[in-house]
Short mmCIF file of C-alpha atoms in Angstrom, two decimals:
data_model
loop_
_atom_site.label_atom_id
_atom_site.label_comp_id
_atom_site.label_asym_id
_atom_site.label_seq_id
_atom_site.Cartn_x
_atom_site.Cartn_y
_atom_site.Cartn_z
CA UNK A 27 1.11 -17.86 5.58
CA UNK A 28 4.78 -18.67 4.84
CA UNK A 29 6.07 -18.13 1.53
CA UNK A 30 8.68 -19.86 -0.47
CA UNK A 31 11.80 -18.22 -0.72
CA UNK A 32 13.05 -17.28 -4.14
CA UNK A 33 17.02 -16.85 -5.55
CA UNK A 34 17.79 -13.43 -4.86
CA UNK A 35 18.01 -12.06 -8.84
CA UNK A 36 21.51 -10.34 -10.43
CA UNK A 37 19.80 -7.70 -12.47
CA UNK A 38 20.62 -4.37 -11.60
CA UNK A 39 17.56 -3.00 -10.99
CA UNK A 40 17.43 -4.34 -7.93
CA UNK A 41 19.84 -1.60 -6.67
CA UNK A 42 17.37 1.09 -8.27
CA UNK A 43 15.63 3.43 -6.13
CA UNK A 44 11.79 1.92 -6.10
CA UNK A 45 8.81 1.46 -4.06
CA UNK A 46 7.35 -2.07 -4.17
CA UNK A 47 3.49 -2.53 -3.76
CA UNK A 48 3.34 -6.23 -2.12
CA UNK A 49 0.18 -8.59 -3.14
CA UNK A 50 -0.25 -9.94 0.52
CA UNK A 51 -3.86 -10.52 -0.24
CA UNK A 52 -6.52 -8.91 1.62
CA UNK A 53 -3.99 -6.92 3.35
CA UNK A 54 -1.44 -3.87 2.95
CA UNK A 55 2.38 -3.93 2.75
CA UNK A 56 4.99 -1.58 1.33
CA UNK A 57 8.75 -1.55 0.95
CA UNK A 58 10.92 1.47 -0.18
CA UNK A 59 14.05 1.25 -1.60
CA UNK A 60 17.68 2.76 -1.93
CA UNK A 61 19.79 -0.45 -3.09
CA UNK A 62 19.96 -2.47 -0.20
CA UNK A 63 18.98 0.05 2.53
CA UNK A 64 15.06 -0.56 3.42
CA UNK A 65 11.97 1.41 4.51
CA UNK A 66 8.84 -0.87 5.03
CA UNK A 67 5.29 0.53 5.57
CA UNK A 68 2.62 -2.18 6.99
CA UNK A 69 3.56 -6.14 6.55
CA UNK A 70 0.20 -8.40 6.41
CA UNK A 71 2.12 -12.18 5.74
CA UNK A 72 5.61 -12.96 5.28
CA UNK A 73 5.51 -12.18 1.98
CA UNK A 74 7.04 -8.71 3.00
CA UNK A 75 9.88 -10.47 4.50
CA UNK A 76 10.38 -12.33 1.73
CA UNK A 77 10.96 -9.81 -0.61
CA UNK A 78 13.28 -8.27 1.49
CA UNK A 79 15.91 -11.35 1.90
CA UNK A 80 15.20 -11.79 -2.57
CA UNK A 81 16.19 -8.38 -2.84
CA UNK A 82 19.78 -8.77 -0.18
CA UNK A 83 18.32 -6.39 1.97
CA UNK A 84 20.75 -5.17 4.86
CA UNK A 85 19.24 -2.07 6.86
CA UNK A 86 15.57 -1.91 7.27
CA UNK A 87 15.83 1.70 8.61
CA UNK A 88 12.66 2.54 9.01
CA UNK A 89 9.39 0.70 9.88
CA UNK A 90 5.60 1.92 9.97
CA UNK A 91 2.52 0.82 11.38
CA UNK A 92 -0.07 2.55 9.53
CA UNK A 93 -2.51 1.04 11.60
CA UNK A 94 -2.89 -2.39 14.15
CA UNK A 95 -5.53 -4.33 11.76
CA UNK A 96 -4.52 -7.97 11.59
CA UNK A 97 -4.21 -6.92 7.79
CA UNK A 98 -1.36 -4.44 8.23
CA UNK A 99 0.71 -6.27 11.21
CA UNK A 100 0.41 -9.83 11.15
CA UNK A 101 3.97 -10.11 9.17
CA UNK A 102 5.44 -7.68 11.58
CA UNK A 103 7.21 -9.91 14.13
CA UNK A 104 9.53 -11.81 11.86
CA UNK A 105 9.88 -9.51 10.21
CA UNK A 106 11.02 -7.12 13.43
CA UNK A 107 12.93 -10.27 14.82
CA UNK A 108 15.49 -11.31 11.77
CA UNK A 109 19.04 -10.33 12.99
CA UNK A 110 19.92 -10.29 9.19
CA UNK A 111 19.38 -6.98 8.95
CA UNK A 112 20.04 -3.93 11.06
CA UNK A 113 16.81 -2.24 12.62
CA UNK A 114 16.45 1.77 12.58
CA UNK A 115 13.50 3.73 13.81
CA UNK A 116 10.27 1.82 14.35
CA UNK A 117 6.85 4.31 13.72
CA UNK A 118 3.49 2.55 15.15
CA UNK A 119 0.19 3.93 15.16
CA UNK A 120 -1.19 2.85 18.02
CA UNK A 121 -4.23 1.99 19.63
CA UNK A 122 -5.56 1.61 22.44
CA UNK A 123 -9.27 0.54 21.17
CA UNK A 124 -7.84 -3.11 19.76
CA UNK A 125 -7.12 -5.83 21.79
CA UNK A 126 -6.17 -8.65 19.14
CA UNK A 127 -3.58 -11.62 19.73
CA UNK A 128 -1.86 -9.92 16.55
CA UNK A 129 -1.69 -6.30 18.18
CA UNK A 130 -0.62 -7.85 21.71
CA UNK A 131 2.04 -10.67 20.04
CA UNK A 132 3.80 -6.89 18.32
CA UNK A 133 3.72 -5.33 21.86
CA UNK A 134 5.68 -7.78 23.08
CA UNK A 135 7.77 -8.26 20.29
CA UNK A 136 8.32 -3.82 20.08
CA UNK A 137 9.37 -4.57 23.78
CA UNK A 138 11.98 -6.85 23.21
CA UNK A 139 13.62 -5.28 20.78
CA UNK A 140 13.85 -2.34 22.95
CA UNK A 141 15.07 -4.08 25.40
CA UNK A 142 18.08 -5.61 23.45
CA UNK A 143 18.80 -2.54 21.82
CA UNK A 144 18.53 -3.59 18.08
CA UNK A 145 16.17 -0.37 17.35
CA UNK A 146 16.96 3.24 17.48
CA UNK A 147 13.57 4.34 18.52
CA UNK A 148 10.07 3.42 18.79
CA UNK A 149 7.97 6.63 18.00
CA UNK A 150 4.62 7.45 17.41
CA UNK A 151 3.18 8.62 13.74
CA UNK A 152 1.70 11.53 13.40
CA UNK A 153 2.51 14.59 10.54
CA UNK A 154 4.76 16.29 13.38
CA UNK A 155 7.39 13.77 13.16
CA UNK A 156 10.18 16.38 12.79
CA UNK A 157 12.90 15.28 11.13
CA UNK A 158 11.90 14.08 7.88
CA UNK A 159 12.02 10.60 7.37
CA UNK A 160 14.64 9.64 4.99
CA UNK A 161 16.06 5.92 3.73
CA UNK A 162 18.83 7.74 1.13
CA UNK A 163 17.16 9.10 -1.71
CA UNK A 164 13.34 8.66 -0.35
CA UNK A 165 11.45 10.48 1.85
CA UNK A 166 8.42 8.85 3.48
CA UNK A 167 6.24 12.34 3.88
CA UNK A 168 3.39 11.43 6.89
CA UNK A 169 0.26 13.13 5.65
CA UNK A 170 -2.11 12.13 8.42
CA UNK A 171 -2.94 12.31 11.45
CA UNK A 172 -1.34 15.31 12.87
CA UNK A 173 -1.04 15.55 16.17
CA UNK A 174 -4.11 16.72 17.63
CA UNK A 175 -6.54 13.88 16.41
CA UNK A 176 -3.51 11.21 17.05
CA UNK A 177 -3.63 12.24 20.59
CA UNK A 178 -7.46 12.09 21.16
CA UNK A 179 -7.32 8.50 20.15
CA UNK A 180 -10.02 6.63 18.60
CA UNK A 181 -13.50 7.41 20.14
CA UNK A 182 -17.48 7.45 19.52
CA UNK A 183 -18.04 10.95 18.68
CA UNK A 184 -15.33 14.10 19.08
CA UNK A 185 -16.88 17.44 18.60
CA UNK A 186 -13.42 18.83 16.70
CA UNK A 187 -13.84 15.73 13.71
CA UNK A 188 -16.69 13.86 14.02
CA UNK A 189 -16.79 9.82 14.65
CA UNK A 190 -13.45 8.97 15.28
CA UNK A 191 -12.54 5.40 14.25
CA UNK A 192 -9.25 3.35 14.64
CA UNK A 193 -10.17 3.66 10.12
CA UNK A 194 -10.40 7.43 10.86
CA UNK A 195 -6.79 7.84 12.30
CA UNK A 196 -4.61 5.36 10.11
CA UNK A 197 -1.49 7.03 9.11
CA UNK A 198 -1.42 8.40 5.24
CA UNK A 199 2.21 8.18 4.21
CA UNK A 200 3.61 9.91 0.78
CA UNK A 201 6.62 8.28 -0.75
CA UNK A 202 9.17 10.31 -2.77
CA UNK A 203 11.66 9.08 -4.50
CA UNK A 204 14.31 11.49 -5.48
CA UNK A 205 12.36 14.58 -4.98
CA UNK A 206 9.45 12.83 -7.16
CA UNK A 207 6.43 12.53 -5.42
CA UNK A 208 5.58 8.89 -6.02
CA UNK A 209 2.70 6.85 -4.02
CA UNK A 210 0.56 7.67 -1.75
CA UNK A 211 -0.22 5.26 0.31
CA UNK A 212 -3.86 5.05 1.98
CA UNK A 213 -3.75 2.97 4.49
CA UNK A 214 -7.37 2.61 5.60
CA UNK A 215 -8.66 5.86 5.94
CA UNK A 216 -12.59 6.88 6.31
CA UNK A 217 -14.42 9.43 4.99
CA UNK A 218 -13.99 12.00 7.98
CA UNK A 219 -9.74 11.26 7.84
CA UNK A 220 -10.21 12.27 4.17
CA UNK A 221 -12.19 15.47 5.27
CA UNK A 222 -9.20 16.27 8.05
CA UNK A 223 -6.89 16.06 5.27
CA UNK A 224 -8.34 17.99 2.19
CA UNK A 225 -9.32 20.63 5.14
CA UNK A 226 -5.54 21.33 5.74
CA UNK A 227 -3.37 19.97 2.59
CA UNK A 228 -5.64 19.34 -0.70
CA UNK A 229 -3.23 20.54 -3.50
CA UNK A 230 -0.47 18.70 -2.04
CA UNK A 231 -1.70 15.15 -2.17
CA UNK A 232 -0.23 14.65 -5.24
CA UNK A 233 1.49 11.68 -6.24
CA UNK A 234 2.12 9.07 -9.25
CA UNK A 235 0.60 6.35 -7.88
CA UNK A 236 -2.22 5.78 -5.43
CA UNK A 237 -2.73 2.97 -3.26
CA UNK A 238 -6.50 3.29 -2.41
CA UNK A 239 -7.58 2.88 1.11
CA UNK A 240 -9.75 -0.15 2.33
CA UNK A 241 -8.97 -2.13 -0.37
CA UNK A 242 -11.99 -0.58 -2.25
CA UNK A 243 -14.11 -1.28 0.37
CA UNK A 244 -16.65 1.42 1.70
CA UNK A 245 -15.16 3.92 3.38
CA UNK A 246 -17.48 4.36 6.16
CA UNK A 247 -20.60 6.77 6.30
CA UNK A 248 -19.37 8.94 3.81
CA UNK A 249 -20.82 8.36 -0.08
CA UNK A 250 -18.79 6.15 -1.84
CA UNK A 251 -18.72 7.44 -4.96
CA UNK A 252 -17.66 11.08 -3.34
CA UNK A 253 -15.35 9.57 -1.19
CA UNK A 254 -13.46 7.84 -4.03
CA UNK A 255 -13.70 11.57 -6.40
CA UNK A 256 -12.12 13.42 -3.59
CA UNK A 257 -9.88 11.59 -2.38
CA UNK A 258 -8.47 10.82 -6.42
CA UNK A 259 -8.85 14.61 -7.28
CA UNK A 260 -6.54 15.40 -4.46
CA UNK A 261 -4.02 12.77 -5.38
CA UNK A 262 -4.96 13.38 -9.29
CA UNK A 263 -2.99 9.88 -10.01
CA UNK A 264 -1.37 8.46 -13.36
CA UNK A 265 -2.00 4.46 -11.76
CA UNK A 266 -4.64 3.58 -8.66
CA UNK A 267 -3.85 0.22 -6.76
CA UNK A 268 -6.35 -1.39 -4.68
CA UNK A 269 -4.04 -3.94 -2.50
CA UNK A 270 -6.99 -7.03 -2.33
CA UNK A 271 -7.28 -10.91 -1.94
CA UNK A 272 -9.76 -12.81 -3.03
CA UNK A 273 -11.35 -15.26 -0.45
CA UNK A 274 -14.25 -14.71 -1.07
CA UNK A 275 -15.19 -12.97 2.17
CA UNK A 276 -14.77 -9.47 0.14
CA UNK A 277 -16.01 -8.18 -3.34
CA UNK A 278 -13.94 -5.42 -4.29
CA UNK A 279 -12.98 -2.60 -4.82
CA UNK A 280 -16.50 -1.52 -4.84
CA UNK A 281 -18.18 -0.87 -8.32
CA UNK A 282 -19.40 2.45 -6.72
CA UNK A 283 -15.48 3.21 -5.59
CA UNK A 284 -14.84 2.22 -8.89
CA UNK A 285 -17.26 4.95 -10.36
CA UNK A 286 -15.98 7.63 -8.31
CA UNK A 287 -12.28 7.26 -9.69
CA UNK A 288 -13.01 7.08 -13.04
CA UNK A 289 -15.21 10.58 -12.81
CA UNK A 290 -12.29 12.30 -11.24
CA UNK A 291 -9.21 10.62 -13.27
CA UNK A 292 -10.57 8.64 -16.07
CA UNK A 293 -6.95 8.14 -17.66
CA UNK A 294 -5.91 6.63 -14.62
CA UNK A 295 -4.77 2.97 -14.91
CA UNK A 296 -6.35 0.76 -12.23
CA UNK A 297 -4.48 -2.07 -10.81
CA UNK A 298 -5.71 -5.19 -8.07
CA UNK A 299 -3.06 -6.88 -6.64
CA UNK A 300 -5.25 -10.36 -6.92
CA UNK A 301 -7.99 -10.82 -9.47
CA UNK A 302 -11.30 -9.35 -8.42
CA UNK A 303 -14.60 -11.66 -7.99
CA UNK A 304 -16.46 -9.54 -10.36
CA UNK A 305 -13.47 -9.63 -12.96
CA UNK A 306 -12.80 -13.72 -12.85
CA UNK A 307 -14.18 -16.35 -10.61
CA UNK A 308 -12.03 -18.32 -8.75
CA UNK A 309 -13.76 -21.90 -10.50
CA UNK A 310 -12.50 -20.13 -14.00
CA UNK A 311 -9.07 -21.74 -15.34
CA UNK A 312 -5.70 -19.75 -14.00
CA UNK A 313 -4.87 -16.84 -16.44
CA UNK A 314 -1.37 -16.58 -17.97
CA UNK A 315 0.96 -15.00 -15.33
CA UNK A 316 3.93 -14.03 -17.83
CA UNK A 317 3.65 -10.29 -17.32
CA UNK A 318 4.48 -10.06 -13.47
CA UNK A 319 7.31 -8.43 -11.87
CA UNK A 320 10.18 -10.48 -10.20
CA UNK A 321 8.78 -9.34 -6.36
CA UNK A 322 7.45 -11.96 -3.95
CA UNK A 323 3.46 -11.96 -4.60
CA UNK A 324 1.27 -14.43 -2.39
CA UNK A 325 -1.35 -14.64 -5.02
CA UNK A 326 1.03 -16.78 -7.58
CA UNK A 327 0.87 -19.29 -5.31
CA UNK A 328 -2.81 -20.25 -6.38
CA UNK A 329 -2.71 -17.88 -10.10
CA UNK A 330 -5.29 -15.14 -8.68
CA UNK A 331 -2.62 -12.34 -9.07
CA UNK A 332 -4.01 -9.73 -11.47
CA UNK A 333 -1.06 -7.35 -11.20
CA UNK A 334 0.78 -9.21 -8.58
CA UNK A 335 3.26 -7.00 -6.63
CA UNK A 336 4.17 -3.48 -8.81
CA UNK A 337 7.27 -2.03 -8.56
CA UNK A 338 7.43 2.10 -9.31
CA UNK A 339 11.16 2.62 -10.08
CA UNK A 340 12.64 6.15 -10.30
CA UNK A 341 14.69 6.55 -13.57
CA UNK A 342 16.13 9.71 -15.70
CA UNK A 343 13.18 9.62 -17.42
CA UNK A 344 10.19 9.87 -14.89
CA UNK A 345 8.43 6.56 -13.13
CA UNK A 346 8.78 3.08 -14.82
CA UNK A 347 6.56 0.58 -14.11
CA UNK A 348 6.89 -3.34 -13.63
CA UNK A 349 4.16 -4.82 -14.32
CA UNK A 350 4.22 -2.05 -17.55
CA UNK A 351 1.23 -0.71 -17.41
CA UNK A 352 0.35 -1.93 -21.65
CA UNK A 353 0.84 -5.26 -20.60
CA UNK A 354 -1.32 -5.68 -17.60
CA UNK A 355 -3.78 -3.72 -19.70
CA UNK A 356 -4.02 -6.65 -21.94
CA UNK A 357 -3.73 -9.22 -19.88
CA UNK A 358 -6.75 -8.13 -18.19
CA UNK A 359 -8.82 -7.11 -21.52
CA UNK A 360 -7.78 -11.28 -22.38
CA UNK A 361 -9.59 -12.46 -19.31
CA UNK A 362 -12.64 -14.69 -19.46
CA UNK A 363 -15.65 -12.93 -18.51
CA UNK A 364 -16.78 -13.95 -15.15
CA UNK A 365 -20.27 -16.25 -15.31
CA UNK A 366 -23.17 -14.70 -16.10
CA UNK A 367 -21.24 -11.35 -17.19
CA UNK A 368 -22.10 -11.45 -20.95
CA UNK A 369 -19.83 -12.03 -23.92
CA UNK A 370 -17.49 -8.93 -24.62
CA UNK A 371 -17.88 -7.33 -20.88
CA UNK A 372 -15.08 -5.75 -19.62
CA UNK A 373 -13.94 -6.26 -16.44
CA UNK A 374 -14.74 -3.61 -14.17
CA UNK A 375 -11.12 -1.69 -13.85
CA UNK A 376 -11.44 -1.18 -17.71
CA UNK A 377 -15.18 0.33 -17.76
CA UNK A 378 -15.29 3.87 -19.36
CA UNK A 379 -11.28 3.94 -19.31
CA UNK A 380 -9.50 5.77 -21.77
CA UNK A 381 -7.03 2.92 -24.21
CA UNK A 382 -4.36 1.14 -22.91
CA UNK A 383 -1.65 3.38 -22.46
CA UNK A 384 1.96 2.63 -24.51
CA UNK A 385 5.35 1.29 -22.61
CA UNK A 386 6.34 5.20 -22.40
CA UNK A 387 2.74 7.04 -21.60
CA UNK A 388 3.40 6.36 -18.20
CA UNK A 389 6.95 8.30 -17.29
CA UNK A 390 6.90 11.55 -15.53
CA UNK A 391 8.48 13.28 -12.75
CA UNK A 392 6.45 15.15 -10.07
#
């Protein structure tokens, strides 16, 4: 998909240290921050290199690969290929389980930019990176996999974790911004990654926001519903994202996923990137789209962005939000129940939530 290039915009906040959420659709892609030096985690379209040219973008100094799913690296290439900006360190997860066109086209395309020298490194990801990762002010903190289950690769059974998945090892990256513990992103992760993890690190998951793994899909043979407590406990989140599209060839996030983070953070705000199938059918008329941030998003294209892209900007006073959390809130409490939903049901992020929070409930500093 190529998206339409917007005016890069004057306002200051675009020098602001901030971690944009992209909607790519069914798909995951992350940018960090520091004025106009980069970090990117994941690119599914070209909406990720998009928003960097809007934003003036001149070193992308680092780049992850949480994972090779066409939904995490099919935006890669160009996006490893523009001689606009400067290339740092590149990070890949790899795997030697997938043969796709997509995984194969970012081989070659890793290669050649070896080969003319326009990257500093291509390394591995694992949570023994040594040096900390740093784009100025944020870190990018990798959570999972450590070393030993990066090594044993993906594979049918291993008696140390269990069935190990390509899911399974998909690199969990924390983003701080100043210090602040910010997002956490996800990535994909299964039910025995999230047992490697809370086995090592449980009380430091912590983090503002959390960009739930799978897009609220199942999360392999574990329960559901325990899956999604655990994994929200550890991160014990002020805002959960689930980074979705909706073709149609998904339903989520899961009503059961849904259930699980509202038992372990029921003040949490829940955010989809698009507009969920079991909030607002795609036949119903386009809602209003007035309250989404400046960023790139692919669903505006079509008006199925729920929250669009969200932008988590460091300030003096804690995390500030764009979408603000108040007015998504009531942009999705205005939606038109989906057919056959009833009159006065609410759509399924706002079940058993606690009110719409106010502009300022949402600052703090981690």
């Amino acid at each position: 998909m190529t998206v339409p290039f917007l005016p890069r915009q004057s306002a200051s906040s675009e020098d602001d240290l901030a971690v944009t959420i992209l909607d790519v659709g069914h798909g995951n892609s992350a940018i960090v921050r520091d004025g106009q030096r980069c970090a990117v985690v994941d690119a599914a379209d070209d909406t990720t290199h998009a928003e960097l040219e809007r934003l003036g973008c001149t070193d992308l100094e680092e780049v992850i690969v949480s994972h090779v799913d066409n939904d995490h690296i099919a935006g890669m290439n160009r996006l490893l290929l523009d001689p606009r900006w400067s290339l740092g360190r590149v990070r890949v997860n790899t795997d030697a389980s997938k043969d796709t066109l997509a995984w194969r086209h970012l081989q070659e395309t890793l290669q050649l930019v070896a080969d003319d020298k326009r990257t500093t490194g291509i390394l591995p990801v694992s949570t023994d990176t040594g040096l900390p990762i740093r784009v100025g002010r944020a870190e990018l903190e990798v959570c999972h996999p450590r070393s030993l289950m990066a090594l044993s690769g993906p594979r049918t059974r291993d008696a140390r974790f269990g069935t190990v998945t390509s899911n399974t090892m998909s690199a969990v990256i924390r983003i701080h911004l100043d210090g602040a513990a910010a997002v956490l992103l996800a990535s994909d992760i299964d039910g025995v990654g999230l047992r490697d993890i809370l086995d090592r690190r449980s009380q430091q998951l912590c983090a503002d926001v959390l960009v739930f793994p799978h897009h609220g899909g199942l999360p392999g043979a574990m329960n559901p519903v325990e899956f999604a407590r655990s994994l929200t406990s550890a991160v014990d989140p002020r805002m959960v994202i689930f980074s979705m599209g909706t073709s149609g060839r998904t339903a989520n996030p899961r009503p059961e996923i849904i259930e699980g983070v509202r038992a372990a953070a029921p003040d949490a705000h829940i955010a989809c990137t698009q507009l969920s199938v079991h909030c607002h059918e795609a036949s119903s008329p386009p809602p209003p789209e007035g309250h989404l941030s400046k960023a790139m998003a692919r669903g505006r294209s079509t008006s199925r962005c729920c929250a669009g892209s969200i932008v988590i900007t460091r300030t003096e006073n804690g995390f500030q939000y764009a979408p603000p959390l108040s007015r998504h809130g009531e942009f999705v409490l205005a939606l038109e129940p989906r057919a056959g939903a009833g009159a006065g049901t609410l759509p399924l992020c706002r079940a058993g939530a606690s009110p719409i929070p106010n502009p300022a409930a949402g600052n703090s500093v981690r």
